[in-house]
PDB file of N, CA and C in Angstrom:
ATOM      1  N   UNK A   1       0.586  -1.222   0.205  1.00 95.00           N
ATOM      2  CA  UNK A   1       0.105  -0.125   0.093  1.00 95.00           C
ATOM      3  C   UNK A   1       0.857   1.224  -0.139  1.00 95.00           C
ATOM      4  N   UNK A   2       1.962   1.089   0.873  1.00 96.00           N
ATOM      5  CA  UNK A   2       3.136   2.390   0.972  1.00 96.00           C
ATOM      6  C   UNK A   2       3.354   2.656  -0.426  1.00 96.00           C
ATOM      7  N   UNK A   3       3.837   1.921  -1.325  1.00 96.00           N
ATOM      8  CA  UNK A   3       4.551   1.976  -2.682  1.00 96.00           C
ATOM      9  C   UNK A   3       3.592   2.310  -3.600  1.00 96.00           C
ATOM     10  N   UNK A   4       2.186   1.915  -3.383  1.00 97.00           N
ATOM     11  CA  UNK A   4       1.355   2.279  -4.478  1.00 97.00           C
ATOM     12  C   UNK A   4       1.085   3.814  -4.419  1.00 97.00           C
ATOM     13  N   UNK A   5       0.816   3.941  -2.849  1.00 97.00           N
ATOM     14  CA  UNK A   5       0.425   5.422  -2.512  1.00 97.00           C
ATOM     15  C   UNK A   5       1.495   6.397  -3.091  1.00 97.00           C
ATOM     16  N   UNK A   6       2.832   5.940  -2.580  1.00 97.00           N
ATOM     17  CA  UNK A   6       3.937   6.814  -2.978  1.00 97.00           C
ATOM     18  C   UNK A   6       4.049   7.156  -4.388  1.00 97.00           C
ATOM     19  N   UNK A   7       3.968   6.097  -5.031  1.00 97.00           N
ATOM     20  CA  UNK A   7       4.736   6.049  -6.491  1.00 97.00           C
ATOM     21  C   UNK A   7       3.545   6.119  -7.541  1.00 97.00           C
ATOM     22  N   UNK A   8       2.429   5.411  -7.320  1.00 97.00           N
ATOM     23  CA  UNK A   8       1.469   4.945  -8.374  1.00 97.00           C
ATOM     24  C   UNK A   8       0.043   5.986  -8.105  1.00 97.00           C
ATOM     25  N   UNK A   9      -0.284   6.159  -7.220  1.00 97.00           N
ATOM     26  CA  UNK A   9      -1.377   6.795  -6.706  1.00 97.00           C
ATOM     27  C   UNK A   9      -1.829   8.486  -7.436  1.00 97.00           C
ATOM     28  N   UNK A  10      -0.751   8.939  -7.901  1.00 96.00           N
ATOM     29  CA  UNK A  10      -0.989  10.202  -8.507  1.00 96.00           C
ATOM     30  C   UNK A  10      -1.397  10.145  -9.841  1.00 96.00           C
ATOM     31  N   UNK A  11      -1.400   8.873 -10.492  1.00 96.00           N
ATOM     32  CA  UNK A  11      -1.940   8.898 -11.789  1.00 96.00           C
ATOM     33  C   UNK A  11      -2.754   7.406 -12.109  1.00 96.00           C
ATOM     34  N   UNK A  12      -2.702   6.757 -11.058  1.00 97.00           N
ATOM     35  CA  UNK A  12      -3.513   5.482 -10.829  1.00 97.00           C
ATOM     36  C   UNK A  12      -4.638   5.228  -9.785  1.00 97.00           C
ATOM     37  N   UNK A  13      -5.579   4.646  -9.979  1.00 97.00           N
ATOM     38  CA  UNK A  13      -6.432   4.393  -9.069  1.00 97.00           C
ATOM     39  C   UNK A  13      -6.735   2.823  -9.089  1.00 97.00           C
ATOM     40  N   UNK A  14      -7.026   1.907  -8.046  1.00 96.00           N
ATOM     41  CA  UNK A  14      -7.270   0.490  -8.269  1.00 96.00           C
ATOM     42  C   UNK A  14      -8.310   0.248  -9.034  1.00 96.00           C
ATOM     43  N   UNK A  15      -9.449   0.893  -8.689  1.00 96.00           N
ATOM     44  CA  UNK A  15     -10.531   0.190  -9.519  1.00 96.00           C
ATOM     45  C   UNK A  15     -11.424   1.075 -10.648  1.00 96.00           C
ATOM     46  N   UNK A  16     -10.574   2.404 -10.927  1.00 96.00           N
ATOM     47  CA  UNK A  16     -11.269   3.139 -11.725  1.00 96.00           C
ATOM     48  C   UNK A  16     -10.231   3.988 -12.604  1.00 96.00           C
ATOM     49  N   UNK A  17     -10.467   4.218 -13.811  1.00 96.00           N
ATOM     50  CA  UNK A  17      -9.616   4.831 -14.308  1.00 96.00           C
ATOM     51  C   UNK A  17      -9.128   6.485 -14.006  1.00 96.00           C
ATOM     52  N   UNK A  18      -7.592   6.876 -14.422  1.00 96.00           N
ATOM     53  CA  UNK A  18      -7.604   8.265 -13.850  1.00 96.00           C
ATOM     54  C   UNK A  18      -6.664   8.779 -15.127  1.00 96.00           C
ATOM     55  N   UNK A  19      -5.767   9.453 -14.874  1.00 95.00           N
ATOM     56  CA  UNK A  19      -4.569   9.546 -15.697  1.00 95.00           C
ATOM     57  C   UNK A  19      -4.095   8.445 -16.527  1.00 95.00           C
ATOM     58  N   UNK A  20      -4.138   7.397 -15.874  1.00 95.00           N
ATOM     59  CA  UNK A  20      -3.755   6.056 -16.348  1.00 95.00           C
ATOM     60  C   UNK A  20      -4.890   5.134 -16.158  1.00 95.00           C
ATOM     61  N   UNK A  21      -4.908   3.804 -16.684  1.00 96.00           N
ATOM     62  CA  UNK A  21      -5.794   2.707 -16.432  1.00 96.00           C
ATOM     63  C   UNK A  21      -6.307   2.311 -15.000  1.00 96.00           C
ATOM     64  N   UNK A  22      -7.134   2.021 -14.633  1.00 96.00           N
ATOM     65  CA  UNK A  22      -7.203   1.302 -13.227  1.00 96.00           C
ATOM     66  C   UNK A  22      -6.266   0.237 -13.436  1.00 96.00           C
ATOM     67  N   UNK A  23      -5.891   0.006 -11.929  1.00 97.00           N
ATOM     68  CA  UNK A  23      -4.874  -1.088 -12.239  1.00 97.00           C
ATOM     69  C   UNK A  23      -5.340  -2.385 -11.663  1.00 97.00           C
ATOM     70  N   UNK A  24      -6.435  -2.463 -11.058  1.00 97.00           N
ATOM     71  CA  UNK A  24      -6.914  -3.722 -10.604  1.00 97.00           C
ATOM     72  C   UNK A  24      -7.478  -4.598 -12.084  1.00 97.00           C
ATOM     73  N   UNK A  25      -6.780  -5.819 -11.935  1.00 96.00           N
ATOM     74  CA  UNK A  25      -6.891  -6.824 -13.176  1.00 96.00           C
ATOM     75  C   UNK A  25      -5.820  -6.431 -14.146  1.00 96.00           C
ATOM     76  N   UNK A  26      -4.967  -5.954 -14.023  1.00 97.00           N
ATOM     77  CA  UNK A  26      -3.640  -5.686 -14.808  1.00 97.00           C
ATOM     78  C   UNK A  26      -2.992  -7.117 -14.809  1.00 97.00           C
ATOM     79  N   UNK A  27      -2.890  -7.814 -13.809  1.00 97.00           N
ATOM     80  CA  UNK A  27      -2.490  -9.246 -13.921  1.00 97.00           C
ATOM     81  C   UNK A  27      -3.305 -10.214 -14.673  1.00 97.00           C
ATOM     82  N   UNK A  28      -4.512  -9.901 -14.944  1.00 97.00           N
ATOM     83  CA  UNK A  28      -5.235 -10.574 -15.839  1.00 97.00           C
ATOM     84  C   UNK A  28      -4.870 -10.380 -17.324  1.00 97.00           C
ATOM     85  N   UNK A  29      -4.946  -8.999 -17.459  1.00 96.00           N
ATOM     86  CA  UNK A  29      -4.621  -8.427 -18.734  1.00 96.00           C
ATOM     87  C   UNK A  29      -3.399  -8.602 -19.439  1.00 96.00           C
ATOM     88  N   UNK A  30      -2.192  -8.784 -18.577  1.00 97.00           N
ATOM     89  CA  UNK A  30      -0.782  -8.571 -18.958  1.00 97.00           C
ATOM     90  C   UNK A  30      -0.029  -9.726 -18.307  1.00 97.00           C
ATOM     91  N   UNK A  31       0.889 -10.401 -19.035  1.00 97.00           N
ATOM     92  CA  UNK A  31       1.718 -11.168 -18.425  1.00 97.00           C
ATOM     93  C   UNK A  31       2.769 -10.571 -17.408  1.00 97.00           C
ATOM     94  N   UNK A  32       3.428 -11.207 -16.542  1.00 98.00           N
ATOM     95  CA  UNK A  32       4.139 -10.433 -15.387  1.00 98.00           C
ATOM     96  C   UNK A  32       5.156  -9.856 -15.992  1.00 98.00           C
ATOM     97  N   UNK A  33       6.023 -10.672 -16.793  1.00 98.00           N
ATOM     98  CA  UNK A  33       7.071 -10.327 -17.215  1.00 98.00           C
ATOM     99  C   UNK A  33       7.121  -8.971 -17.894  1.00 98.00           C
ATOM    100  N   UNK A  34       6.035  -9.079 -18.707  1.00 98.00           N
ATOM    101  CA  UNK A  34       5.770  -7.513 -19.218  1.00 98.00           C
ATOM    102  C   UNK A  34       5.397  -6.657 -18.469  1.00 98.00           C
ATOM    103  N   UNK A  35       4.653  -6.799 -17.492  1.00 98.00           N
ATOM    104  CA  UNK A  35       4.464  -5.881 -16.433  1.00 98.00           C
ATOM    105  C   UNK A  35       5.683  -5.294 -15.595  1.00 98.00           C
ATOM    106  N   UNK A  36       6.511  -6.247 -15.470  1.00 98.00           N
ATOM    107  CA  UNK A  36       7.781  -6.014 -14.957  1.00 98.00           C
ATOM    108  C   UNK A  36       8.562  -4.730 -15.934  1.00 98.00           C
ATOM    109  N   UNK A  37       8.455  -5.217 -17.100  1.00 98.00           N
ATOM    110  CA  UNK A  37       9.171  -4.225 -18.204  1.00 98.00           C
ATOM    111  C   UNK A  37       8.849  -3.054 -17.988  1.00 98.00           C
ATOM    112  N   UNK A  38       7.244  -3.258 -18.418  1.00 98.00           N
ATOM    113  CA  UNK A  38       6.389  -1.552 -18.289  1.00 98.00           C
ATOM    114  C   UNK A  38       6.650  -0.810 -17.385  1.00 98.00           C
ATOM    115  N   UNK A  39       6.770  -1.538 -16.126  1.00 98.00           N
ATOM    116  CA  UNK A  39       6.497  -0.716 -14.917  1.00 98.00           C
ATOM    117  C   UNK A  39       8.062   0.130 -14.612  1.00 98.00           C
ATOM    118  N   UNK A  40       9.212  -0.709 -14.935  1.00 98.00           N
ATOM    119  CA  UNK A  40      10.477  -0.328 -14.674  1.00 98.00           C
ATOM    120  C   UNK A  40      10.839   0.648 -15.875  1.00 98.00           C
ATOM    121  N   UNK A  41      10.352   0.468 -16.877  1.00 98.00           N
ATOM    122  CA  UNK A  41      10.731   1.481 -18.101  1.00 98.00           C
ATOM    123  C   UNK A  41       9.809   1.279 -19.350  1.00 98.00           C
ATOM    124  N   UNK A  42       8.646   2.013 -19.132  1.00 97.00           N
ATOM    125  CA  UNK A  42       7.747   1.936 -20.274  1.00 97.00           C
ATOM    126  C   UNK A  42       8.419   2.281 -21.566  1.00 97.00           C
ATOM    127  N   UNK A  43       8.834   3.557 -21.135  1.00 98.00           N
ATOM    128  CA  UNK A  43       9.569   4.213 -22.655  1.00 98.00           C
ATOM    129  C   UNK A  43      10.322   3.182 -23.409  1.00 98.00           C
ATOM    130  N   UNK A  44      11.335   2.534 -22.683  1.00 98.00           N
ATOM    131  CA  UNK A  44      12.190   1.455 -23.603  1.00 98.00           C
ATOM    132  C   UNK A  44      11.288   0.550 -24.228  1.00 98.00           C
ATOM    133  N   UNK A  45      10.515   0.118 -23.459  1.00 98.00           N
ATOM    134  CA  UNK A  45       9.330  -1.172 -23.911  1.00 98.00           C
ATOM    135  C   UNK A  45       8.829  -0.639 -25.456  1.00 98.00           C
ATOM    136  N   UNK A  46       8.203   0.744 -25.358  1.00 98.00           N
ATOM    137  CA  UNK A  46       7.501   1.269 -26.390  1.00 98.00           C
ATOM    138  C   UNK A  46       8.384   1.267 -27.585  1.00 98.00           C
ATOM    139  N   UNK A  47       9.695   1.889 -27.085  1.00 98.00           N
ATOM    140  CA  UNK A  47      10.621   1.935 -28.363  1.00 98.00           C
ATOM    141  C   UNK A  47      11.361   0.753 -29.133  1.00 98.00           C
ATOM    142  N   UNK A  48      11.259  -0.372 -28.133  1.00 98.00           N
ATOM    143  CA  UNK A  48      11.587  -1.733 -28.627  1.00 98.00           C
ATOM    144  C   UNK A  48      10.784  -2.272 -29.436  1.00 98.00           C
ATOM    145  N   UNK A  49       9.278  -1.502 -29.738  1.00 98.00           N
ATOM    146  CA  UNK A  49       8.567  -2.002 -30.943  1.00 98.00           C
ATOM    147  C   UNK A  49       7.545  -3.045 -30.476  1.00 98.00           C
ATOM    148  N   UNK A  50       7.472  -3.382 -28.882  1.00 98.00           N
ATOM    149  CA  UNK A  50       6.569  -4.042 -28.287  1.00 98.00           C
ATOM    150  C   UNK A  50       5.171  -3.585 -28.689  1.00 98.00           C
ATOM    151  N   UNK A  51       4.414  -4.270 -29.340  1.00 98.00           N
ATOM    152  CA  UNK A  51       2.968  -4.301 -30.136  1.00 98.00           C
ATOM    153  C   UNK A  51       2.109  -4.065 -28.643  1.00 98.00           C
ATOM    154  N   UNK A  52       2.120  -4.721 -27.376  1.00 97.00           N
ATOM    155  CA  UNK A  52       1.040  -4.307 -26.164  1.00 97.00           C
ATOM    156  C   UNK A  52       1.618  -3.124 -25.750  1.00 97.00           C
ATOM    157  N   UNK A  53       2.841  -2.832 -25.656  1.00 98.00           N
ATOM    158  CA  UNK A  53       3.214  -1.671 -24.889  1.00 98.00           C
ATOM    159  C   UNK A  53       2.933  -0.127 -25.650  1.00 98.00           C
ATOM    160  N   UNK A  54       2.945  -0.564 -27.147  1.00 98.00           N
ATOM    161  CA  UNK A  54       2.583   0.536 -28.111  1.00 98.00           C
ATOM    162  C   UNK A  54       0.888   0.520 -28.069  1.00 98.00           C
ATOM    163  N   UNK A  55       0.172  -0.227 -27.882  1.00 97.00           N
ATOM    164  CA  UNK A  55      -1.148  -0.441 -27.862  1.00 97.00           C
ATOM    165  C   UNK A  55      -1.788   0.256 -26.529  1.00 97.00           C
ATOM    166  N   UNK A  56      -0.880   0.272 -25.505  1.00 96.00           N
ATOM    167  CA  UNK A  56      -1.303   0.613 -24.176  1.00 96.00           C
ATOM    168  C   UNK A  56      -0.761   2.400 -24.305  1.00 96.00           C
ATOM    169  N   UNK A  57       0.074   2.384 -24.743  1.00 97.00           N
ATOM    170  CA  UNK A  57       0.720   3.870 -25.062  1.00 97.00           C
ATOM    171  C   UNK A  57      -0.444   4.995 -25.843  1.00 97.00           C
ATOM    172  N   UNK A  58      -0.845   4.201 -27.006  1.00 97.00           N
ATOM    173  CA  UNK A  58      -1.913   4.849 -27.483  1.00 97.00           C
ATOM    174  C   UNK A  58      -3.257   4.637 -27.183  1.00 97.00           C
ATOM    175  N   UNK A  59      -3.420   4.022 -26.723  1.00 96.00           N
ATOM    176  CA  UNK A  59      -4.802   4.048 -26.105  1.00 96.00           C
ATOM    177  C   UNK A  59      -5.010   4.968 -24.833  1.00 96.00           C
ATOM    178  N   UNK A  60      -3.864   5.541 -24.376  1.00 96.00           N
ATOM    179  CA  UNK A  60      -3.991   6.159 -23.168  1.00 96.00           C
ATOM    180  C   UNK A  60      -3.365   7.632 -23.651  1.00 96.00           C
ATOM    181  N   UNK A  61      -3.867   7.894 -25.094  1.00 96.00           N
ATOM    182  CA  UNK A  61      -3.378   9.215 -25.681  1.00 96.00           C
ATOM    183  C   UNK A  61      -1.925   9.708 -25.768  1.00 96.00           C
ATOM    184  N   UNK A  62      -1.044   8.760 -25.602  1.00 97.00           N
ATOM    185  CA  UNK A  62       0.335   8.734 -25.682  1.00 97.00           C
ATOM    186  C   UNK A  62       1.124   9.613 -24.202  1.00 97.00           C
ATOM    187  N   UNK A  63       0.433   9.252 -23.043  1.00 94.00           N
ATOM    188  CA  UNK A  63       0.715   9.612 -21.947  1.00 94.00           C
ATOM    189  C   UNK A  63       1.656   9.337 -21.298  1.00 94.00           C
ATOM    190  N   UNK A  64       3.046   9.586 -20.970  1.00 92.00           N
ATOM    191  CA  UNK A  64       4.128   9.131 -20.676  1.00 92.00           C
ATOM    192  C   UNK A  64       4.151   8.692 -19.286  1.00 92.00           C
ATOM    193  N   UNK A  65       4.417   7.434 -19.009  1.00 95.00           N
ATOM    194  CA  UNK A  65       4.499   6.615 -17.750  1.00 95.00           C
ATOM    195  C   UNK A  65       5.744   7.071 -17.254  1.00 95.00           C
ATOM    196  N   UNK A  66       5.947   7.370 -15.991  1.00 96.00           N
ATOM    197  CA  UNK A  66       7.379   7.775 -15.252  1.00 96.00           C
ATOM    198  C   UNK A  66       8.166   5.956 -15.262  1.00 96.00           C
ATOM    199  N   UNK A  67       9.447   6.239 -15.172  1.00 97.00           N
ATOM    200  CA  UNK A  67      10.141   4.817 -15.064  1.00 97.00           C
ATOM    201  C   UNK A  67      10.486   4.619 -13.676  1.00 97.00           C
ATOM    202  N   UNK A  68      10.404   3.475 -13.221  1.00 98.00           N
ATOM    203  CA  UNK A  68      10.581   3.025 -12.022  1.00 98.00           C
ATOM    204  C   UNK A  68      11.608   1.983 -11.896  1.00 98.00           C
ATOM    205  N   UNK A  69      12.832   2.364 -12.411  1.00 98.00           N
ATOM    206  CA  UNK A  69      13.797   1.312 -12.195  1.00 98.00           C
ATOM    207  C   UNK A  69      14.371   0.817 -11.053  1.00 98.00           C
ATOM    208  N   UNK A  70      14.045   1.633  -9.939  1.00 98.00           N
ATOM    209  CA  UNK A  70      14.376   1.220  -8.425  1.00 98.00           C
ATOM    210  C   UNK A  70      13.627   0.359  -7.990  1.00 98.00           C
ATOM    211  N   UNK A  71      12.348  -0.019  -8.589  1.00 98.00           N
ATOM    212  CA  UNK A  71      11.375  -1.031  -8.386  1.00 98.00           C
ATOM    213  C   UNK A  71      11.716  -2.683  -8.549  1.00 98.00           C
ATOM    214  N   UNK A  72      12.144  -3.437  -7.467  1.00 98.00           N
ATOM    215  CA  UNK A  72      12.348  -4.702  -7.811  1.00 98.00           C
ATOM    216  C   UNK A  72      11.195  -5.667  -8.292  1.00 98.00           C
ATOM    217  N   UNK A  73      11.372  -6.779  -8.709  1.00 98.00           N
ATOM    218  CA  UNK A  73      10.179  -7.560  -9.381  1.00 98.00           C
ATOM    219  C   UNK A  73       9.211  -7.804  -8.154  1.00 98.00           C
ATOM    220  N   UNK A  74      10.026  -8.063  -6.822  1.00 98.00           N
ATOM    221  CA  UNK A  74       9.193  -8.118  -5.368  1.00 98.00           C
ATOM    222  C   UNK A  74       8.551  -6.793  -5.081  1.00 98.00           C
ATOM    223  N   UNK A  75       9.009  -5.760  -5.379  1.00 98.00           N
ATOM    224  CA  UNK A  75       8.440  -4.481  -5.213  1.00 98.00           C
ATOM    225  C   UNK A  75       7.001  -4.291  -5.789  1.00 98.00           C
ATOM    226  N   UNK A  76       7.181  -4.798  -7.252  1.00 98.00           N
ATOM    227  CA  UNK A  76       6.032  -4.713  -8.227  1.00 98.00           C
ATOM    228  C   UNK A  76       5.215  -5.788  -7.941  1.00 98.00           C
ATOM    229  N   UNK A  77       5.270  -7.001  -7.437  1.00 98.00           N
ATOM    230  CA  UNK A  77       4.702  -7.968  -7.036  1.00 98.00           C
ATOM    231  C   UNK A  77       3.645  -7.469  -5.929  1.00 98.00           C
ATOM    232  N   UNK A  78       4.379  -6.696  -4.867  1.00 98.00           N
ATOM    233  CA  UNK A  78       3.251  -6.178  -3.949  1.00 98.00           C
ATOM    234  C   UNK A  78       2.560  -4.977  -4.152  1.00 98.00           C
ATOM    235  N   UNK A  79       3.034  -4.227  -5.072  1.00 98.00           N
ATOM    236  CA  UNK A  79       1.787  -3.191  -5.713  1.00 98.00           C
ATOM    237  C   UNK A  79       0.622  -3.915  -6.185  1.00 98.00           C
ATOM    238  N   UNK A  80       1.298  -4.922  -7.123  1.00 97.00           N
ATOM    239  CA  UNK A  80      -0.035  -5.724  -7.706  1.00 97.00           C
ATOM    240  C   UNK A  80      -0.742  -6.322  -6.957  1.00 97.00           C
ATOM    241  N   UNK A  81      -0.095  -6.792  -5.817  1.00 97.00           N
ATOM    242  CA  UNK A  81      -1.054  -7.580  -4.829  1.00 97.00           C
ATOM    243  C   UNK A  81      -2.323  -6.785  -4.135  1.00 97.00           C
ATOM    244  N   UNK A  82      -1.696  -5.468  -3.837  1.00 97.00           N
ATOM    245  CA  UNK A  82      -2.321  -4.393  -3.284  1.00 97.00           C
ATOM    246  C   UNK A  82      -3.688  -4.221  -4.372  1.00 97.00           C
ATOM    247  N   UNK A  83      -3.529  -3.923  -5.560  1.00 96.00           N
ATOM    248  CA  UNK A  83      -4.422  -3.428  -6.206  1.00 96.00           C
ATOM    249  C   UNK A  83      -5.295  -4.482  -6.771  1.00 96.00           C
ATOM    250  N   UNK A  84      -4.838  -5.680  -6.754  1.00 96.00           N
ATOM    251  CA  UNK A  84      -5.584  -6.906  -7.369  1.00 96.00           C
ATOM    252  C   UNK A  84      -6.641  -7.298  -5.920  1.00 96.00           C
ATOM    253  N   UNK A  85      -6.623  -6.974  -4.789  1.00 95.00           N
ATOM    254  CA  UNK A  85      -7.604  -7.096  -3.844  1.00 95.00           C
ATOM    255  C   UNK A  85      -9.157  -7.055  -4.594  1.00 95.00           C
ATOM    256  N   UNK A  86      -9.968  -7.642  -3.923  1.00 91.00           N
ATOM    257  CA  UNK A  86     -11.332  -7.484  -4.226  1.00 91.00           C
ATOM    258  C   UNK A  86     -11.689  -6.272  -3.828  1.00 91.00           C
ATOM    259  N   UNK A  87     -12.591  -5.567  -4.523  1.00 89.00           N
ATOM    260  CA  UNK A  87     -12.990  -4.192  -4.352  1.00 89.00           C
ATOM    261  C   UNK A  87     -13.993  -4.072  -3.311  1.00 89.00           C
ATOM    262  N   UNK A  88     -13.780  -3.452  -2.129  1.00 86.00           N
ATOM    263  CA  UNK A  88     -14.365  -3.302  -0.833  1.00 86.00           C
ATOM    264  C   UNK A  88     -15.657  -3.158  -0.975  1.00 86.00           C
ATOM    265  N   UNK A  89     -16.899  -3.717  -0.392  1.00 86.00           N
ATOM    266  CA  UNK A  89     -17.951  -3.612  -0.516  1.00 86.00           C
ATOM    267  C   UNK A  89     -18.589  -2.246   0.172  1.00 86.00           C
ATOM    268  N   UNK A  90     -19.297  -1.137  -0.431  1.00 84.00           N
ATOM    269  CA  UNK A  90     -19.789  -0.131   0.274  1.00 84.00           C
ATOM    270  C   UNK A  90     -20.338  -0.493   1.512  1.00 84.00           C
ATOM    271  N   UNK A  91     -20.179   0.052   2.597  1.00 83.00           N
ATOM    272  CA  UNK A  91     -20.877  -0.031   3.991  1.00 83.00           C
ATOM    273  C   UNK A  91     -22.220   0.574   3.518  1.00 83.00           C
ATOM    274  N   UNK A  92     -23.182  -0.249   4.352  1.00 79.00           N
ATOM    275  CA  UNK A  92     -24.655   0.018   4.323  1.00 79.00           C
ATOM    276  C   UNK A  92     -25.228   0.952   5.228  1.00 79.00           C
TER     277      UNK A  92
END
């Protein structure tokens, strides 16, 4: 939660689109290796000609995502585990 709030929350929400896409379901939409590459350096993945990266980039009006090379795969796993939690039910 701390990593998400400090690095991701400015552009992403878990359950709804913002500047970037909702992150809940990202692990269903993309392979983990691709997510590691995308999160650590999306610009390099786009520049490599990766079709999936270019599709996401174009879908989001070519909004650049900052690179997070400092994040380990374990850090990314923890962020994704946080956003993949089921959406809390509204309190009645």
